Tab-separated table of C-alpha atoms in Angstrom:
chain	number	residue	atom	x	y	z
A	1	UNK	CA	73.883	-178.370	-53.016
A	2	UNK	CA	71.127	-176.318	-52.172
A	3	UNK	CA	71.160	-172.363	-51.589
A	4	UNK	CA	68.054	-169.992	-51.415
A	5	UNK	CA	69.366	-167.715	-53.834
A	6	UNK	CA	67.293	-164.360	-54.895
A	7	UNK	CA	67.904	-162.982	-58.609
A	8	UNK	CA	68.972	-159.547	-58.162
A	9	UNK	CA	70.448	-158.753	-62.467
A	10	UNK	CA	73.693	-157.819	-61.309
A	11	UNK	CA	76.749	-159.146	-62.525
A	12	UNK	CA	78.168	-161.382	-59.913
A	13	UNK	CA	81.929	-161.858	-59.193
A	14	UNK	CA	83.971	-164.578	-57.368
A	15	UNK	CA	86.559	-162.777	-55.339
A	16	UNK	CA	89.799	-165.491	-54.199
A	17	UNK	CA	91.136	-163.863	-51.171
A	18	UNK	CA	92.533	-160.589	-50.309
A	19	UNK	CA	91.861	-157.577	-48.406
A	20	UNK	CA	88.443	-156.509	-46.852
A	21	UNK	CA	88.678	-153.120	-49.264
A	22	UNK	CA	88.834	-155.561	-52.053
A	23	UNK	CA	85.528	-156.816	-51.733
A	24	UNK	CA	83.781	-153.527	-50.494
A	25	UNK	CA	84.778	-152.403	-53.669
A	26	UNK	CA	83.266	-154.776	-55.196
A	27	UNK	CA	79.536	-154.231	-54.028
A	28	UNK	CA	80.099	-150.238	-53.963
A	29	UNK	CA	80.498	-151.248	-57.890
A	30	UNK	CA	76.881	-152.959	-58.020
A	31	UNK	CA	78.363	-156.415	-58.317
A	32	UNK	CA	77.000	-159.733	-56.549
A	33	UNK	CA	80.166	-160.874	-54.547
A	34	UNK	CA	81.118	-164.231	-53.892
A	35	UNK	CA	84.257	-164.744	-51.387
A	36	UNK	CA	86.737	-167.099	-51.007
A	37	UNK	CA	88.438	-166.800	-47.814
A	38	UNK	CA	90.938	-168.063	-45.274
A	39	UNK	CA	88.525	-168.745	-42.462
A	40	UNK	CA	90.818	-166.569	-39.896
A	41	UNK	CA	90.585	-164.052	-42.254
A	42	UNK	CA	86.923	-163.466	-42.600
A	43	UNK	CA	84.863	-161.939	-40.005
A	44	UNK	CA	81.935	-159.757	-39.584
A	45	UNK	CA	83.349	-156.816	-41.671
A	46	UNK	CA	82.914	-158.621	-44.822
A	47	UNK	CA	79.011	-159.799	-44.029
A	48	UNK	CA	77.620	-156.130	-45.836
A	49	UNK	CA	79.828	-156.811	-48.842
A	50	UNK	CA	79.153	-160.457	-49.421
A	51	UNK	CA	76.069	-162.820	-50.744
A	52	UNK	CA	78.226	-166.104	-50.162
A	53	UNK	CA	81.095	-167.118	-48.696
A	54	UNK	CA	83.727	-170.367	-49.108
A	55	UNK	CA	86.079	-170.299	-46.435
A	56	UNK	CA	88.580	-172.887	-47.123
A	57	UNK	CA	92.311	-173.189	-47.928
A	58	UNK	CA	91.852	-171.745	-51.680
A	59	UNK	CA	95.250	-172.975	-52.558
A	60	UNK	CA	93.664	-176.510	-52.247
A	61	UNK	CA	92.324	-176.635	-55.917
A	62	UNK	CA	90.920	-180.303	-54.976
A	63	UNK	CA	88.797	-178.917	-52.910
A	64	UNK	CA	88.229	-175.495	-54.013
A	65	UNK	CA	87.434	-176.208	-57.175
A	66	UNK	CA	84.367	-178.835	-56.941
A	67	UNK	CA	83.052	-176.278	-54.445
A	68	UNK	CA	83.598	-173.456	-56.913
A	69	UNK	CA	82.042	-175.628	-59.502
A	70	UNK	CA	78.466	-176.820	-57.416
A	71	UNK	CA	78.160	-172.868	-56.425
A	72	UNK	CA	78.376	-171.601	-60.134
A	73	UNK	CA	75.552	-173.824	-61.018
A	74	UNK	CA	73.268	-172.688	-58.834
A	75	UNK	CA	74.732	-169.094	-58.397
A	76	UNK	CA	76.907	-168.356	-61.525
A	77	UNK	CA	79.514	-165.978	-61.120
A	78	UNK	CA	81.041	-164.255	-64.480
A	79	UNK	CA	84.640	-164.280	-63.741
A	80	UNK	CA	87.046	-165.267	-60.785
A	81	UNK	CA	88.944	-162.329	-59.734
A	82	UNK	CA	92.196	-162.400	-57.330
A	83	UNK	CA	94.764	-159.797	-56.250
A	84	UNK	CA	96.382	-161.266	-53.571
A	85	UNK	CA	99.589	-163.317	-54.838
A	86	UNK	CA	98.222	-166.963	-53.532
A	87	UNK	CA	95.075	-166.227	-55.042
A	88	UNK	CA	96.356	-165.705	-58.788
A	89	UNK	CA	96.674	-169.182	-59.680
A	90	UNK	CA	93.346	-170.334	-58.241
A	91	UNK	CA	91.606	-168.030	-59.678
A	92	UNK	CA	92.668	-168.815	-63.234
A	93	UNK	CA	92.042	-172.494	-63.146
A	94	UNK	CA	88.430	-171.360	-61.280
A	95	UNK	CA	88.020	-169.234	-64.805
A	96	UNK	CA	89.508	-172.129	-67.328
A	97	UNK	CA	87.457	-174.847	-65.492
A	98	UNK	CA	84.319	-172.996	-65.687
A	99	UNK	CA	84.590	-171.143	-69.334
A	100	UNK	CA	84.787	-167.817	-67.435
A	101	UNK	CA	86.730	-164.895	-68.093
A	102	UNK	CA	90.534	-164.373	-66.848
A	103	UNK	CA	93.725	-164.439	-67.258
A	104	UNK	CA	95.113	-167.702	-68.893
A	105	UNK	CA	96.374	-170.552	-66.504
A	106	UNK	CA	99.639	-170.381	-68.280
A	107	UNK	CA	100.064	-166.568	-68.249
A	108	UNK	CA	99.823	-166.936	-64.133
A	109	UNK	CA	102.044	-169.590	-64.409
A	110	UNK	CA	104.609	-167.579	-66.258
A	111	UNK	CA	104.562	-165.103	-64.007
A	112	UNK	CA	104.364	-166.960	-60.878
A	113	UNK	CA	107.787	-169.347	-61.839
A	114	UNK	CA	110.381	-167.424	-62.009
A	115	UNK	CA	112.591	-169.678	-63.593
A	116	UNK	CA	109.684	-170.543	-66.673
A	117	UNK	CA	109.664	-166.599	-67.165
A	118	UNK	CA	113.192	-166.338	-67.627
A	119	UNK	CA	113.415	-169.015	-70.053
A	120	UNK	CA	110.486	-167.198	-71.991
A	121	UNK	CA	112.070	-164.602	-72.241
A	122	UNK	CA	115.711	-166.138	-73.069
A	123	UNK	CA	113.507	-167.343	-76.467
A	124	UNK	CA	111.984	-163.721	-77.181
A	125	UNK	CA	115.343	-162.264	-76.544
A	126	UNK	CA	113.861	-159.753	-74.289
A	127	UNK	CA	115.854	-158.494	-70.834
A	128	UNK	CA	118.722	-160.891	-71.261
A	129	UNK	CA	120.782	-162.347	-68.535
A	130	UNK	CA	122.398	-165.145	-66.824
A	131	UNK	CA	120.510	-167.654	-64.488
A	132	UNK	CA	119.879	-171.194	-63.667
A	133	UNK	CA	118.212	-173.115	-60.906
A	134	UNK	CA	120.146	-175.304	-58.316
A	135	UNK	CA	119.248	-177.699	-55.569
A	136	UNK	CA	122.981	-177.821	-53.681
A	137	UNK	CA	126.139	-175.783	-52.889
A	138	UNK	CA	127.800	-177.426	-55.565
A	139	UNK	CA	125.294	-175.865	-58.204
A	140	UNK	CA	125.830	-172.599	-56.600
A	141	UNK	CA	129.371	-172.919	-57.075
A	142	UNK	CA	129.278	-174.012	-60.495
A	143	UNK	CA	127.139	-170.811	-61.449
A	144	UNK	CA	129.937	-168.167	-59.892
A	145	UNK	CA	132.293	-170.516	-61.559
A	146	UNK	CA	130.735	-169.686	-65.489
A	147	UNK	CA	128.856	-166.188	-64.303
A	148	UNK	CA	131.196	-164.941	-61.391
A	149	UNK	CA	130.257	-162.771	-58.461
A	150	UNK	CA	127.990	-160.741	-57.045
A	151	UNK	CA	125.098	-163.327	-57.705
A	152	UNK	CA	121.666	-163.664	-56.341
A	153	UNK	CA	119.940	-166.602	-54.831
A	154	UNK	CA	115.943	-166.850	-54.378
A	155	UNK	CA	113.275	-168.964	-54.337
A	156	UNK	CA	111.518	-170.027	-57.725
A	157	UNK	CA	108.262	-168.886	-56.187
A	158	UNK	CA	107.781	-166.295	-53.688
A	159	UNK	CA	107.369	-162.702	-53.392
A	160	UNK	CA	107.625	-160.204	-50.302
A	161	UNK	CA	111.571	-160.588	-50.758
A	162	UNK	CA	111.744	-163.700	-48.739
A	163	UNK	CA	114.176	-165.982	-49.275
A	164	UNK	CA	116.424	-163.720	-51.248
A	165	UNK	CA	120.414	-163.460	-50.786
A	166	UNK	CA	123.257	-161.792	-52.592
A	167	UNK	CA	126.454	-163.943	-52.699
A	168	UNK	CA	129.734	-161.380	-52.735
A	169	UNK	CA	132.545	-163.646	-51.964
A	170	UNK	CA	133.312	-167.393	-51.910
A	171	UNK	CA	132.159	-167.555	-48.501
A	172	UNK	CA	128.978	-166.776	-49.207
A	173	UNK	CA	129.032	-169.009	-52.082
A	174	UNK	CA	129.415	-172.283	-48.797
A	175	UNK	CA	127.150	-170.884	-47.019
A	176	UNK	CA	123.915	-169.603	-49.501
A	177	UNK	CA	122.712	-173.449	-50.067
A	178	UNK	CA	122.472	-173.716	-46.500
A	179	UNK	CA	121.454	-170.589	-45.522
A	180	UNK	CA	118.539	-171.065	-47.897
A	181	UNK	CA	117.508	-174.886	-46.459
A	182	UNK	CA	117.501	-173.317	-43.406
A	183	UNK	CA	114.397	-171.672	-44.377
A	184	UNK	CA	112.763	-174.459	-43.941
A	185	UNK	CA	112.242	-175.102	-40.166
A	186	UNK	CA	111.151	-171.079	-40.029
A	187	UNK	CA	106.935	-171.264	-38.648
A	188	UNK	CA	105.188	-170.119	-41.765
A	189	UNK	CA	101.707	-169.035	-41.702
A	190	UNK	CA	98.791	-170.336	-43.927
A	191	UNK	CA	98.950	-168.100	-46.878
A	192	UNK	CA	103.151	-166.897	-46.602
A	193	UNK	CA	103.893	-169.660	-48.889
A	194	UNK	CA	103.083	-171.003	-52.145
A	195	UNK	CA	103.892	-174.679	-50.630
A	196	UNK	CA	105.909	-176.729	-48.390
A	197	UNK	CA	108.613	-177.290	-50.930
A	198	UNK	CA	109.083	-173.985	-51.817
A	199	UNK	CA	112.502	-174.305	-50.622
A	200	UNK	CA	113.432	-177.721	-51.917
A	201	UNK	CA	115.265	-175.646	-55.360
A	202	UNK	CA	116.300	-171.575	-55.948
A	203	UNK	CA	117.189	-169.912	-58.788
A	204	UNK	CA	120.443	-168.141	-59.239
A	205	UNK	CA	120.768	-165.195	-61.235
A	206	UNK	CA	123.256	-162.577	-62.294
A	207	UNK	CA	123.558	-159.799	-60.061
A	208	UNK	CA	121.694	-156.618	-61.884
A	209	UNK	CA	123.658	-153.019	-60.845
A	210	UNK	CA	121.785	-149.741	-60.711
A	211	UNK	CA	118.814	-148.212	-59.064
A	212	UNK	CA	115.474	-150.615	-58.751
A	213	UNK	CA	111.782	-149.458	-59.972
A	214	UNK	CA	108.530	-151.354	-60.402
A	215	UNK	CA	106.105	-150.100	-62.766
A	216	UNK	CA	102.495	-150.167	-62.373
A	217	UNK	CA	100.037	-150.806	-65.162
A	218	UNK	CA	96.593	-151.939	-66.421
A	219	UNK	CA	95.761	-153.875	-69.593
A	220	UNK	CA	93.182	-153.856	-71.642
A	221	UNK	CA	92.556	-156.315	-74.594
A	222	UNK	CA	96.464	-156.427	-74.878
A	223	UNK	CA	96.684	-153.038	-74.571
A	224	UNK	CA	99.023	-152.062	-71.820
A	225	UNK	CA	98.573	-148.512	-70.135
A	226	UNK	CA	101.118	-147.481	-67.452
A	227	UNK	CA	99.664	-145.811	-64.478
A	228	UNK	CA	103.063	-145.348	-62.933
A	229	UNK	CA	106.860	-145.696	-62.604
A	230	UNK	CA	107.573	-146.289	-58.826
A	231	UNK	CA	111.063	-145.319	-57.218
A	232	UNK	CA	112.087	-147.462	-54.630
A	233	UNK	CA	114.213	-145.237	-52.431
A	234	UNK	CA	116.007	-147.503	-49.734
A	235	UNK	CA	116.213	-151.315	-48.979
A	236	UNK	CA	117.106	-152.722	-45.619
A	237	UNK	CA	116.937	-155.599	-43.251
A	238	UNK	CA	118.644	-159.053	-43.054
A	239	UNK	CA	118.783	-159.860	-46.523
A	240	UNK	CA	119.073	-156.217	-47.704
A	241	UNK	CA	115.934	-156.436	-49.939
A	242	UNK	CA	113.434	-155.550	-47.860
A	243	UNK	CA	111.980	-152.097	-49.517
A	244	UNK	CA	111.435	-149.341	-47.176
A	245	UNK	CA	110.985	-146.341	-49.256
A	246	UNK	CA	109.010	-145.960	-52.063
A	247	UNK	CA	107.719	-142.850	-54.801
A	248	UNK	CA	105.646	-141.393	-57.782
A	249	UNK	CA	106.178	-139.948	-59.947
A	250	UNK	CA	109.243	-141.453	-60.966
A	251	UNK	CA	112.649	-139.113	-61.146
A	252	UNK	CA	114.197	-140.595	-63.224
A	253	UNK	CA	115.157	-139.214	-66.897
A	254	UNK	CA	112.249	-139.479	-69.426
A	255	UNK	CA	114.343	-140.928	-71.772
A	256	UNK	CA	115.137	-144.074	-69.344
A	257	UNK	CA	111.190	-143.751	-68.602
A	258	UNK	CA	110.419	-144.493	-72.327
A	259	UNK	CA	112.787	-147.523	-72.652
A	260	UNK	CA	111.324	-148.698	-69.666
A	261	UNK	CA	107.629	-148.900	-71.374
A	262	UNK	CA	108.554	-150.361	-74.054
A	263	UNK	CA	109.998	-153.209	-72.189
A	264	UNK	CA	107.092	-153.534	-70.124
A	265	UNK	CA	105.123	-153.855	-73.356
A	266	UNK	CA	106.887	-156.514	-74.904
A	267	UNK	CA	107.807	-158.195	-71.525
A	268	UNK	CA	104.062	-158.286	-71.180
A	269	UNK	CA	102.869	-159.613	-74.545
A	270	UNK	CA	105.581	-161.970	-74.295
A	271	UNK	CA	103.691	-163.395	-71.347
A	272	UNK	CA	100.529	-163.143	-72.687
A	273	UNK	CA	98.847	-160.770	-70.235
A	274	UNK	CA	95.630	-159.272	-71.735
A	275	UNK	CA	93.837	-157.706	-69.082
A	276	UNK	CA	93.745	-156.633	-65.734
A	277	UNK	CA	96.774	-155.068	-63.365
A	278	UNK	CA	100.902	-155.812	-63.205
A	279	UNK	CA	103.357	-154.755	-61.367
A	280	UNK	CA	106.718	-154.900	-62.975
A	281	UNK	CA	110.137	-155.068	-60.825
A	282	UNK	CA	112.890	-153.450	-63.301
A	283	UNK	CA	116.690	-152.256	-62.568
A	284	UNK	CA	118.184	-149.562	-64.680
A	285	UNK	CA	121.636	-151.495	-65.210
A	286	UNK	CA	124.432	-149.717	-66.947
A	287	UNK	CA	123.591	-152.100	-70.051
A	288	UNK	CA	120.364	-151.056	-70.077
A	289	UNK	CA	116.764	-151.918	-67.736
A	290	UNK	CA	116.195	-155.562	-66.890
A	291	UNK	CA	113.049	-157.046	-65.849
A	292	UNK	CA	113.552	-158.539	-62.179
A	293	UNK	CA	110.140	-160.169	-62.266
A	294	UNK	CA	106.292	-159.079	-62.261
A	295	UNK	CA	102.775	-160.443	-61.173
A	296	UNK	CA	99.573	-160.164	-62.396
A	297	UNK	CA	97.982	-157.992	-59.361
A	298	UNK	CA	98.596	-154.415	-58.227
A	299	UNK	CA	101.570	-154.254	-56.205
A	300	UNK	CA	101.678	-154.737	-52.702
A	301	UNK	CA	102.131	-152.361	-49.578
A	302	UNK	CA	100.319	-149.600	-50.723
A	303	UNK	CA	100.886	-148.969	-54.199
A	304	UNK	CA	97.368	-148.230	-55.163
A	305	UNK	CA	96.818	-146.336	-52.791
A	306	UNK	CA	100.343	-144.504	-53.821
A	307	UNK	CA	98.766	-144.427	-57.970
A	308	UNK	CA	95.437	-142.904	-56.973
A	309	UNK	CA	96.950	-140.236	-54.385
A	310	UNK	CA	99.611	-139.257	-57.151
A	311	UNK	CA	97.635	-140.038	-60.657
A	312	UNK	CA	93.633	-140.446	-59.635
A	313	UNK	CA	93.368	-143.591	-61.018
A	314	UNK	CA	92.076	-146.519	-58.315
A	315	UNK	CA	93.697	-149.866	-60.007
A	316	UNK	CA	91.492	-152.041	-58.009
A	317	UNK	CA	88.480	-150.475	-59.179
A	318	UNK	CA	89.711	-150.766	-62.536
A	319	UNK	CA	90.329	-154.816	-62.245
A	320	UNK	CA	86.865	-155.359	-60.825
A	321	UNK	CA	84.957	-153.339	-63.204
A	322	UNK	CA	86.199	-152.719	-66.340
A	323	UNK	CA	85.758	-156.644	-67.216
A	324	UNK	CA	81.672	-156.123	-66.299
A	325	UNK	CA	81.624	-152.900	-68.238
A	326	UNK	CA	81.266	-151.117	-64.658
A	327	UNK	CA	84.239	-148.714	-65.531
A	328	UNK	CA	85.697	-147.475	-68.902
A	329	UNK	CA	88.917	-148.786	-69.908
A	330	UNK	CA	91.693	-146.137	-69.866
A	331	UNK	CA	92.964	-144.668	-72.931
A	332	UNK	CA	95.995	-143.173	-72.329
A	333	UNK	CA	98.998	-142.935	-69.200
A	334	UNK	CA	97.425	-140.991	-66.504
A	335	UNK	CA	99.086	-137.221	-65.587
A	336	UNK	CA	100.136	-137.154	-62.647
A	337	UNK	CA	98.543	-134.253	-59.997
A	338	UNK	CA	101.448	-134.086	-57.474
A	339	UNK	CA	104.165	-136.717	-55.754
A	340	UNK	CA	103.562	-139.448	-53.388
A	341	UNK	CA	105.765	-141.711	-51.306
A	342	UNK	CA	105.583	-144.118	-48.557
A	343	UNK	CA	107.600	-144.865	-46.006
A	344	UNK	CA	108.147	-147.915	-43.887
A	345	UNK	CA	107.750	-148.664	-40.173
A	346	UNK	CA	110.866	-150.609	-38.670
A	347	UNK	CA	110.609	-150.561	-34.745
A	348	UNK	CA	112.968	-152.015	-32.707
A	349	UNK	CA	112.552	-156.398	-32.528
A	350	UNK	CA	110.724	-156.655	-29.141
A	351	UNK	CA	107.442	-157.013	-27.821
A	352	UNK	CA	105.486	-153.812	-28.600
A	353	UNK	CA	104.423	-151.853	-25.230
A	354	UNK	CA	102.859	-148.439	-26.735
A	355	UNK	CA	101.890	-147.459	-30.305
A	356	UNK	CA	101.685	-143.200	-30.295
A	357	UNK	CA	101.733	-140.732	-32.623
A	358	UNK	CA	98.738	-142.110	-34.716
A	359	UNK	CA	96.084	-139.242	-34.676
A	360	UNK	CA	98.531	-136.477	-34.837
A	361	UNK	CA	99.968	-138.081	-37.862
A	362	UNK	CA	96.753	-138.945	-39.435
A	363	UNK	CA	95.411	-135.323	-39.035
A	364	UNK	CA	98.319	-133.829	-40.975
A	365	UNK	CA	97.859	-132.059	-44.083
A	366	UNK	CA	100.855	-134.237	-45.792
A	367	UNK	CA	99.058	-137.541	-44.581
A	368	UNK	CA	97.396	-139.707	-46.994
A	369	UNK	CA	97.437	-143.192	-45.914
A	370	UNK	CA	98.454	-145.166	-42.358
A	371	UNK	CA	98.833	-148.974	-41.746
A	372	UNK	CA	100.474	-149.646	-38.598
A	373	UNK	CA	100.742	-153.519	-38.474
A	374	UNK	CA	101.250	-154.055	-34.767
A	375	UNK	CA	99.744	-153.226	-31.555
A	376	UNK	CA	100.353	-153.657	-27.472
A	377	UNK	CA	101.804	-157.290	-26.959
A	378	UNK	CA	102.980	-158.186	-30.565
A	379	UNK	CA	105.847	-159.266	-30.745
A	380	UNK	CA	108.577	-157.546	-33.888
A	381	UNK	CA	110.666	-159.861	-35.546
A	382	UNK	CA	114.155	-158.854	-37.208
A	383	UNK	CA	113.551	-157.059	-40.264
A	384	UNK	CA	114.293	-160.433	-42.884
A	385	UNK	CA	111.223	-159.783	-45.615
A	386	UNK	CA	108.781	-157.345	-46.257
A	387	UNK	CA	106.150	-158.649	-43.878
A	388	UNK	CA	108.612	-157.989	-40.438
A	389	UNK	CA	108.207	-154.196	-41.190
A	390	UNK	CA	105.480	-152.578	-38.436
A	391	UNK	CA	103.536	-150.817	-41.208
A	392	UNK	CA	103.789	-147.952	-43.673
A	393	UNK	CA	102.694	-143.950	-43.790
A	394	UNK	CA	102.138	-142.373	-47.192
A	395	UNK	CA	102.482	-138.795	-47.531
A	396	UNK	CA	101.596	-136.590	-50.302
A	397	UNK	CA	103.828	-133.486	-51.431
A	398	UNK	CA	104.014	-130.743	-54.467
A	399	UNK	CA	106.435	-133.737	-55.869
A	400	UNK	CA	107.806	-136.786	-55.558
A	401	UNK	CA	110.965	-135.190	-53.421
A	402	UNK	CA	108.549	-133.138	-51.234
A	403	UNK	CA	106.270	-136.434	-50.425
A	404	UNK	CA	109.576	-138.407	-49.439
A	405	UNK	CA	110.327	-135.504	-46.688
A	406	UNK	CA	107.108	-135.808	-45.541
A	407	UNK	CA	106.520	-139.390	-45.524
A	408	UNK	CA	109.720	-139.614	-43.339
A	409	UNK	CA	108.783	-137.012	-41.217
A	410	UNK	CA	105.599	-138.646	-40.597
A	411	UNK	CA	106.981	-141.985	-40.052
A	412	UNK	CA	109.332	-140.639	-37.567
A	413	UNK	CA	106.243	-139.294	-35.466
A	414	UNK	CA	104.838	-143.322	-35.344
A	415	UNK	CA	106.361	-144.582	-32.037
A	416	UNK	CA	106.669	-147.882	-31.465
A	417	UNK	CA	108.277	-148.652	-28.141
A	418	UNK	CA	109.052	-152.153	-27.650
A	419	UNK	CA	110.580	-154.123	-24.622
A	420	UNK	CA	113.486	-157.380	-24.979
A	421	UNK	CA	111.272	-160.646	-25.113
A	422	UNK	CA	112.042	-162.592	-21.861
């Protein structure tokens, strides 16, 4: 392999997917920026930002990796960095392969399986509660049988909410297994899925009561500092999951806020995160808060940009940086300077004819943040998992209950007018 490669001293890192921000980052930093890409994903807004380029299928670690391997040689890279949920994994066996730094392969793999992080925890005695996995309607009724109902159903992998069902009665109990086979013959992009069997098992677990929050942190040599405690407001669509509110600061007691910490800390160690971003998916149940699950990567919609509106602290910078000595290492929970929420876009399903509101929202002095997802001639899909909704607005306010009025109040000036799909 032969590349004409100038020596410019600057620490060089290998970026596995993600957004275009991600990697403009990057070189704003001063780092060298290699970029592993979905080729429809990479275009000529990335050309300023990066010195090389693999654009493959980075989930195919046969290939990826020998790549990965004759580039270092000639153009080492220090570390393999990935925030994008498909990226994770790759990433870490780029870093183990090669002797770079990262995150362990079986840290990402902890997080990633579901059903590995429960048993984990089941031995460390941390967030306790029922679940198994199951292939068939008879394991699903065996499960209500011992645990009872409400119970939930999802797949072992996966995030975005797909895949994930609540069984209330013994009718849903026939119908889940099916329900979640069916699955199966939806059309799935390149980079929605983990694999093609990602719907061959599912894990059943316990149905966890109260009020859902995810919390946001960075870690530093084991050290874990949360950034912030996000509300999530309101859930909708099919499945009822999908999350279409969110907020910071959190409003929740302090008291509950403390507990919460200290299971994030010990629900991290017990993983064996050392560095780099999570975000944690908790309920407050009446016996106490329960990790849902977590991932080793900022959380997604706009929850970074939510933690640097609300607390001034840019997560992304910090996982590029701080492991090149680029940016110091945070020393204590950020305070936070006002409240911020966002607020999803849910048009009617159609085929989208006009997209208004857009500069009038993004000139108000609430506005913070706009991602509308669809244009003229897209077609909206029934709101089923987190990537149906038509976008997001994020709105600042004097607190967290001030930026939710706003953030609705903006989203309610996005029209999207849609047509029935002949």
């Amino acid at each position: 392999m032969s590349i004409d490669v100038e020596p410019t001293g600057r620490p060089r890192v290998l970026v596995v997917g993600g957004k275009l921000k991600l990697v403009r980052k990057a070189r704003e930093l001063g780092l060298d920026v290699v970029h592993a890409q979905y080729p429809d994903a990479y275009d000529s807004g990335h050309w300023p930002h990066v010195d090389q380029a693999l654009l493959l299928d980075y989930g195919d670690m046969d290939r990826f990796l020998p790549l990965a391997r004759a580039l270092h040689e000639v153009y080492p890279f220090q570390s393999a960095v990935a925030l994008f949920e498909l990226g994770l994994l790759p990433a870490a066996r780029i870093n183990e392969a090669l002797g770079l730094n990262g995150e362990s392969v079986e840290t990402v793999e902890l997080l990633l399986d579901k059903w590995r992080m429960r048993q984990r925890l089941a031995e460390k005695g941390i967030s306790p509660m029922a679940s198994a996995v199951g292939r068939s309607a008879q394991d699903v009724r065996d499960f209500v049988k011992e645990h009872g109902l409400p119970i939930i159903v999802k797949p072992v992998r996966e995030s975005g909410s797909v895949g994930v069902f609540r069984v209330d009665d013994e009718a849903g109990v026939e119908a889940v297994a099916a329900r979640y086979r069916s699955l199966d013959d939806e059309e799935w992009a390149v980079g929605d899925l983990f694999s093609n069997d990602s719907f061959d098992e599912f894990l059943m677990e316990e149905y966890l009561d109260g009020p859902e929050i995810s919390v946001e942190t960075l870690s530093f040599d084991g050290r874990h500092v949360v950034c912030a405690v996000t509300d999530k407001a309101a859930f909708g669509g099919g499945s009822g999951f999908v999350e279409l509110g969110l907020s910071q600061p959190s409003r929740h007691p302090e008291e509950t806020l403390d507990e919460v910490r200290r299971l994030v800390a010990d629900f991290l160690d017990a993983m064996g995160l050392r560095n780099g971003p999570s975000h944690t998916e908790i309920r407050l149940t009446s016996r106490g808060p329960r990790i849902i699950e977590s991932h080793n990567r900022i959380g997604g919609y706009g929850v970074n940009e939510m933690v640097e509106a609300a607390y001034g602290v840019d997560m992304e910078r910090y996982t590029l940086g701080v492991r090149f000595g680029l940016v110091e290492p945070l020393t204590a929970s950020p305070e936070p300077l006002g409240g911020v929420a966002l607020q999803a876009l849910t048009p009617e399903p159609g085929r989208v004819v006009e997209v208004g509101g857009v500069d009038a929202v993004r000139a108000d002095p609430a506005f913070v943040d706009l991602h509308v997802k669809v244009k003229p001639g897209d077609v909206v899909n029934p709101l089923t998992w987190n990537e149906d909704i038509g976008g997001y607005v994020i709105a600042r306010g004097a607190d967290a209950t001030d930026a939710i009025a706003h953030s609705k109040r903006l989203a309610a000036a996005i029209h999207v007018r849609t047509e029935p799909v002949a």
